[in-house]
mmCIF file of C-alpha atoms in Angstrom:
data_model
loop_
_atom_site.group_PDB
_atom_site.id
_atom_site.type_symbol
_atom_site.label_atom_id
_atom_site.label_comp_id
_atom_site.label_asym_id
_atom_site.label_seq_id
_atom_site.Cartn_x
_atom_site.Cartn_y
_atom_site.Cartn_z
ATOM 1 C CA UNK A 1 281.533 97.523 -104.963
ATOM 2 C CA UNK A 2 284.051 98.573 -108.098
ATOM 3 C CA UNK A 3 281.345 96.923 -110.957
ATOM 4 C CA UNK A 4 281.605 97.734 -114.211
ATOM 5 C CA UNK A 5 277.959 97.919 -115.523
ATOM 6 C CA UNK A 6 277.981 98.415 -119.514
ATOM 7 C CA UNK A 7 274.701 99.821 -120.592
ATOM 8 C CA UNK A 8 273.703 100.667 -124.328
ATOM 9 C CA UNK A 9 271.471 101.982 -126.703
ATOM 10 C CA UNK A 10 268.133 99.787 -127.068
ATOM 11 C CA UNK A 11 266.546 101.465 -130.545
ATOM 12 C CA UNK A 12 263.027 100.249 -131.543
ATOM 13 C CA UNK A 13 260.760 101.130 -133.604
ATOM 14 C CA UNK A 14 257.874 101.939 -131.831
ATOM 15 C CA UNK A 15 259.278 105.444 -130.553
ATOM 16 C CA UNK A 16 259.412 106.430 -127.477
ATOM 17 C CA UNK A 17 259.564 103.043 -126.568
ATOM 18 C CA UNK A 18 264.095 102.745 -127.015
ATOM 19 C CA UNK A 19 266.158 103.407 -124.186
ATOM 20 C CA UNK A 20 269.094 105.218 -123.697
ATOM 21 C CA UNK A 21 272.624 103.312 -122.445
ATOM 22 C CA UNK A 22 272.569 105.923 -118.902
ATOM 23 C CA UNK A 23 268.952 104.189 -117.778
ATOM 24 C CA UNK A 24 270.043 100.926 -118.975
ATOM 25 C CA UNK A 25 272.540 100.443 -117.038
ATOM 26 C CA UNK A 26 271.172 102.665 -114.048
ATOM 27 C CA UNK A 27 268.068 100.422 -114.370
ATOM 28 C CA UNK A 28 270.563 97.402 -114.264
ATOM 29 C CA UNK A 29 272.768 98.270 -111.362
ATOM 30 C CA UNK A 30 269.768 98.707 -109.513
ATOM 31 C CA UNK A 31 268.375 95.331 -109.823
ATOM 32 C CA UNK A 32 271.318 93.435 -109.258
ATOM 33 C CA UNK A 33 273.026 95.364 -106.613
ATOM 34 C CA UNK A 34 269.946 97.245 -105.064
ATOM 35 C CA UNK A 35 271.495 98.034 -101.870
ATOM 36 C CA UNK A 36 275.704 99.593 -103.526
ATOM 37 C CA UNK A 37 275.927 103.104 -104.352
ATOM 38 C CA UNK A 38 276.393 104.218 -107.945
ATOM 39 C CA UNK A 39 280.086 106.604 -107.405
ATOM 40 C CA UNK A 40 280.468 107.163 -111.423
ATOM 41 C CA UNK A 41 279.078 107.105 -114.571
ATOM 42 C CA UNK A 42 280.755 107.455 -117.741
ATOM 43 C CA UNK A 43 279.191 108.664 -121.237
ATOM 44 C CA UNK A 44 280.592 108.152 -124.441
ATOM 45 C CA UNK A 45 279.777 106.853 -127.994
ATOM 46 C CA UNK A 46 280.992 105.490 -131.146
ATOM 47 C CA UNK A 47 279.110 105.016 -134.550
ATOM 48 C CA UNK A 48 279.591 102.937 -137.533
ATOM 49 C CA UNK A 49 277.289 106.025 -139.746
ATOM 50 C CA UNK A 50 278.619 109.609 -138.559
ATOM 51 C CA UNK A 51 281.476 111.126 -137.061
ATOM 52 C CA UNK A 52 280.256 113.153 -133.036
ATOM 53 C CA UNK A 53 281.132 116.477 -133.239
ATOM 54 C CA UNK A 54 280.113 117.534 -129.460
ATOM 55 C CA UNK A 55 280.263 115.610 -125.964
ATOM 56 C CA UNK A 56 278.547 112.932 -125.495
ATOM 57 C CA UNK A 57 275.585 114.220 -122.983
ATOM 58 C CA UNK A 58 272.698 112.614 -121.310
ATOM 59 C CA UNK A 59 269.270 112.687 -122.265
ATOM 60 C CA UNK A 60 267.152 115.001 -120.441
ATOM 61 C CA UNK A 61 265.542 111.481 -119.838
ATOM 62 C CA UNK A 62 268.471 110.238 -118.316
ATOM 63 C CA UNK A 63 269.240 113.188 -116.142
ATOM 64 C CA UNK A 64 266.437 112.982 -113.813
ATOM 65 C CA UNK A 65 266.717 109.227 -113.316
ATOM 66 C CA UNK A 66 270.426 109.440 -112.613
ATOM 67 C CA UNK A 67 269.580 112.471 -110.183
ATOM 68 C CA UNK A 68 267.082 110.606 -108.435
ATOM 69 C CA UNK A 69 269.475 107.487 -107.747
ATOM 70 C CA UNK A 70 271.217 110.401 -106.664
ATOM 71 C CA UNK A 71 268.713 111.565 -103.738
ATOM 72 C CA UNK A 72 268.142 107.864 -103.334
ATOM 73 C CA UNK A 73 271.336 106.547 -102.342
ATOM 74 C CA UNK A 74 272.657 109.964 -100.731
ATOM 75 C CA UNK A 75 275.596 110.422 -102.120
ATOM 76 C CA UNK A 76 277.101 112.227 -105.509
ATOM 77 C CA UNK A 77 277.236 109.891 -108.896
ATOM 78 C CA UNK A 78 280.319 111.502 -110.604
ATOM 79 C CA UNK A 79 279.703 112.047 -114.771
ATOM 80 C CA UNK A 80 282.652 111.363 -117.346
ATOM 81 C CA UNK A 81 281.123 112.972 -120.747
ATOM 82 C CA UNK A 82 283.227 112.210 -123.242
ATOM 83 C CA UNK A 83 284.217 114.223 -126.119
ATOM 84 C CA UNK A 84 284.984 113.789 -129.899
ATOM 85 C CA UNK A 85 289.369 114.715 -129.457
ATOM 86 C CA UNK A 86 288.657 111.784 -126.900
ATOM 87 C CA UNK A 87 289.040 114.757 -123.352
ATOM 88 C CA UNK A 88 286.928 113.771 -120.513
ATOM 89 C CA UNK A 89 284.411 116.657 -119.332
ATOM 90 C CA UNK A 90 283.900 116.053 -115.225
ATOM 91 C CA UNK A 91 281.132 116.697 -113.268
ATOM 92 C CA UNK A 92 280.781 115.790 -109.782
ATOM 93 C CA UNK A 93 277.365 115.722 -109.397
ATOM 94 C CA UNK A 94 274.465 114.746 -111.173
ATOM 95 C CA UNK A 95 272.780 118.255 -109.629
ATOM 96 C CA UNK A 96 275.766 119.803 -112.404
ATOM 97 C CA UNK A 97 273.682 118.982 -115.387
ATOM 98 C CA UNK A 98 270.193 119.434 -114.170
ATOM 99 C CA UNK A 99 270.231 121.763 -111.388
ATOM 100 C CA UNK A 100 265.672 121.617 -111.040
ATOM 101 C CA UNK A 101 265.617 118.133 -111.314
ATOM 102 C CA UNK A 102 262.179 117.275 -110.481
ATOM 103 C CA UNK A 103 261.207 115.654 -107.316
ATOM 104 C CA UNK A 104 258.639 114.155 -104.764
ATOM 105 C CA UNK A 105 258.355 116.776 -103.119
ATOM 106 C CA UNK A 106 256.717 118.988 -106.208
ATOM 107 C CA UNK A 107 254.334 116.146 -106.385
ATOM 108 C CA UNK A 108 253.201 116.428 -102.841
ATOM 109 C CA UNK A 109 252.098 119.958 -103.436
ATOM 110 C CA UNK A 110 248.883 118.438 -106.013
#
């Protein structure tokens, strides 16, 4: 619907209780706009304590959550990854980041 949803890392001393920004944004969007598809997710980072020296890429848990949202909405989610030299890498689908996602079909086998 054109809404921009922001997410930020939510750290917690009791690891792994924190949440990454990607999951915070997706869970918020899913709660607030349950019938609206996510078209694009842009991932970037900044730090006051160290230099970002590589492309900002989602962790495995975030990739799985993004893949499940994509599967649920039956529409690809484009992923924009920010690099330190201000270039943007574009994945046209979460499948490009997680080609062998864990899915509900695998649970039915057990």
